[in-house]
Amino acid sequence: MASLSPAQAALLRGKLIIAAASAQRGKPYRRGAAGPTAFDCSGLSGYAYRAAHISLPRTANAQYRAARPVSRAAARPGDLVFWVHGHHAYHVAVYAGAGRVWHAPKPGDRVRLAKIWNPREVRYGRIGA
């Protein structure tokens, strides 16, 4: 069996991350929660990345600092999307492609797929290759 090219490995990793995030659909938001029954935003991204054997820092801002910036045009499913004010990320989501993200939005809400609601506020980041 041939080994995967870096591009194939990245595609597979993105699919694993998206599958893990989407499998959490409908679970409640809870501040500080990292799954498996409830999530906050960075808890969901960390949980999804662990499915691909990638460890992320705990908070949105720490994940932002750990990620390598990528342009919106270069973003691929499985990358992280950060909502940033100044130099601080206050929300993180998993990029699903086509301008949509999987995220745990806020108290009283649930994990869901959503359109990126303010593209000018977001930065894209990649962990790993």
CSV table of C-alpha atoms in Angstrom, one decimal:
chain,number,residue,atom,x,y,z
A,1,MET,CA,0.0,0.0,0.0
A,2,ALA,CA,1.5,3.4,-1.0
A,3,SER,CA,1.9,6.1,1.6
A,4,LEU,CA,-0.2,9.2,1.3
A,5,SER,CA,1.2,12.4,-0.3
A,6,PRO,CA,1.3,15.5,2.0
A,7,ALA,CA,-1.7,16.8,0.1
A,8,GLN,CA,-3.7,13.6,0.6
A,9,ALA,CA,-2.7,13.4,4.3
A,10,ALA,CA,-3.9,17.0,4.8
A,11,LEU,CA,-7.2,16.2,3.0
A,12,LEU,CA,-7.8,13.2,5.2
A,13,ARG,CA,-6.9,15.1,8.3
A,14,GLY,CA,-9.4,17.8,7.4
A,15,LYS,CA,-12.1,15.2,6.8
A,16,LEU,CA,-11.5,13.6,10.2
A,17,ILE,CA,-11.6,16.9,12.0
A,18,ILE,CA,-14.9,17.9,10.2
A,19,ALA,CA,-16.4,14.5,10.9
A,20,ALA,CA,-15.6,14.8,14.6
A,21,ALA,CA,-17.0,18.3,14.8
A,22,SER,CA,-20.2,17.5,12.9
A,23,ALA,CA,-20.8,14.5,15.0
A,24,GLN,CA,-21.3,16.9,18.0
A,25,ARG,CA,-24.2,18.7,16.3
A,26,GLY,CA,-26.9,19.6,18.7
A,27,LYS,CA,-24.9,19.2,21.9
A,28,PRO,CA,-25.2,22.2,24.3
A,29,TYR,CA,-22.8,25.0,24.8
A,30,ARG,CA,-21.3,25.1,28.3
A,31,ARG,CA,-18.5,27.5,29.3
A,32,GLY,CA,-15.3,25.6,29.9
A,33,ALA,CA,-16.7,22.3,28.5
A,34,ALA,CA,-14.5,20.2,26.2
A,35,GLY,CA,-16.9,17.3,25.5
A,36,PRO,CA,-18.2,14.8,25.0
A,37,THR,CA,-21.6,16.0,26.3
A,38,ALA,CA,-21.2,19.8,26.1
A,39,PHE,CA,-18.7,22.2,24.5
A,40,ASP,CA,-17.5,25.8,24.5
A,41,CYS,CA,-16.0,27.0,21.2
A,42,SER,CA,-12.4,26.0,21.9
A,43,GLY,CA,-13.5,22.8,23.6
A,44,LEU,CA,-15.2,21.8,20.3
A,45,SER,CA,-12.2,22.6,18.2
A,46,GLY,CA,-9.9,20.8,20.6
A,47,TYR,CA,-12.2,17.8,20.6
A,48,ALA,CA,-12.4,17.7,16.8
A,49,TYR,CA,-8.6,17.9,16.4
A,50,ARG,CA,-8.0,15.1,18.9
A,51,ALA,CA,-9.9,12.9,16.6
A,52,ALA,CA,-7.1,13.5,14.1
A,53,HIS,CA,-4.4,13.0,16.8
A,54,ILE,CA,-3.6,16.7,17.1
A,55,SER,CA,-3.4,18.4,20.4
A,56,LEU,CA,-4.5,22.0,20.7
A,57,PRO,CA,-4.1,24.5,23.5
A,58,ARG,CA,-7.3,25.0,25.6
A,59,THR,CA,-8.5,28.5,24.8
A,60,ALA,CA,-9.5,30.3,21.6
A,61,ASN,CA,-6.7,32.8,22.0
A,62,ALA,CA,-4.1,30.2,22.8
A,63,GLN,CA,-5.2,28.2,19.7
A,64,TYR,CA,-5.0,31.5,17.7
A,65,ARG,CA,-1.4,31.9,18.9
A,66,ALA,CA,-0.5,28.3,18.0
A,67,ALA,CA,-2.0,28.4,14.5
A,68,ARG,CA,-0.1,29.4,11.4
A,69,PRO,CA,-2.0,32.2,9.6
A,70,VAL,CA,-3.5,31.3,6.2
A,71,SER,CA,-5.5,33.4,3.8
A,72,ARG,CA,-9.2,33.0,3.2
A,73,ALA,CA,-8.4,31.7,-0.3
A,74,ALA,CA,-6.0,29.1,1.1
A,75,ALA,CA,-8.2,27.9,3.9
A,76,ARG,CA,-9.3,24.3,3.7
A,77,PRO,CA,-11.8,22.3,5.6
A,78,GLY,CA,-10.5,21.4,9.0
A,79,ASP,CA,-8.6,24.7,9.4
A,80,LEU,CA,-9.5,27.0,12.3
A,81,VAL,CA,-11.4,30.2,12.0
A,82,PHE,CA,-10.9,32.9,14.7
A,83,TRP,CA,-12.9,35.9,15.5
A,84,VAL,CA,-10.4,38.5,16.5
A,85,HIS,CA,-10.6,41.9,18.3
A,86,GLY,CA,-7.3,43.7,18.4
A,87,HIS,CA,-4.8,41.0,18.8
A,88,HIS,CA,-7.1,38.7,20.9
A,89,ALA,CA,-9.2,35.8,19.5
A,90,TYR,CA,-12.5,35.6,21.4
A,91,HIS,CA,-14.1,32.8,19.4
A,92,VAL,CA,-12.9,29.8,17.4
A,93,ALA,CA,-14.6,27.4,15.0
A,94,VAL,CA,-13.7,24.6,12.6
A,95,TYR,CA,-13.8,25.6,9.0
A,96,ALA,CA,-16.2,23.3,7.0
A,97,GLY,CA,-15.6,25.0,3.6
A,98,ALA,CA,-17.8,27.2,1.5
A,99,GLY,CA,-17.8,30.0,4.1
A,100,ARG,CA,-19.3,27.8,6.8
A,101,VAL,CA,-18.0,26.7,10.2
A,102,TRP,CA,-18.8,24.1,12.9
A,103,HIS,CA,-19.0,25.9,16.3
A,104,ALA,CA,-20.3,26.1,19.8
A,105,PRO,CA,-21.7,29.6,19.6
A,106,LYS,CA,-22.8,30.9,23.0
A,107,PRO,CA,-24.7,30.0,26.2
A,108,GLY,CA,-28.2,28.7,25.4
A,109,ASP,CA,-27.2,27.6,22.0
A,110,ARG,CA,-26.0,24.2,20.6
A,111,VAL,CA,-23.2,23.0,18.4
A,112,ARG,CA,-24.1,23.7,14.8
A,113,LEU,CA,-23.0,24.4,11.2
A,114,ALA,CA,-23.3,28.2,10.5
A,115,LYS,CA,-22.3,30.7,7.8
A,116,ILE,CA,-19.4,32.9,8.8
A,117,TRP,CA,-21.4,35.9,9.8
A,118,ASN,CA,-18.8,38.6,9.5
A,119,PRO,CA,-15.9,37.6,7.2
A,120,ARG,CA,-14.0,40.8,7.9
A,121,GLU,CA,-13.6,39.9,11.6
A,122,VAL,CA,-12.1,36.5,11.1
A,123,ARG,CA,-8.7,35.1,10.6
A,124,TYR,CA,-7.9,31.6,9.4
A,125,GLY,CA,-5.3,29.4,10.9
A,126,ARG,CA,-3.7,26.0,10.4
A,127,ILE,CA,-2.2,23.6,12.8
A,128,GLY,CA,0.4,21.3,11.3
A,129,ALA,CA,0.9,20.9,7.5
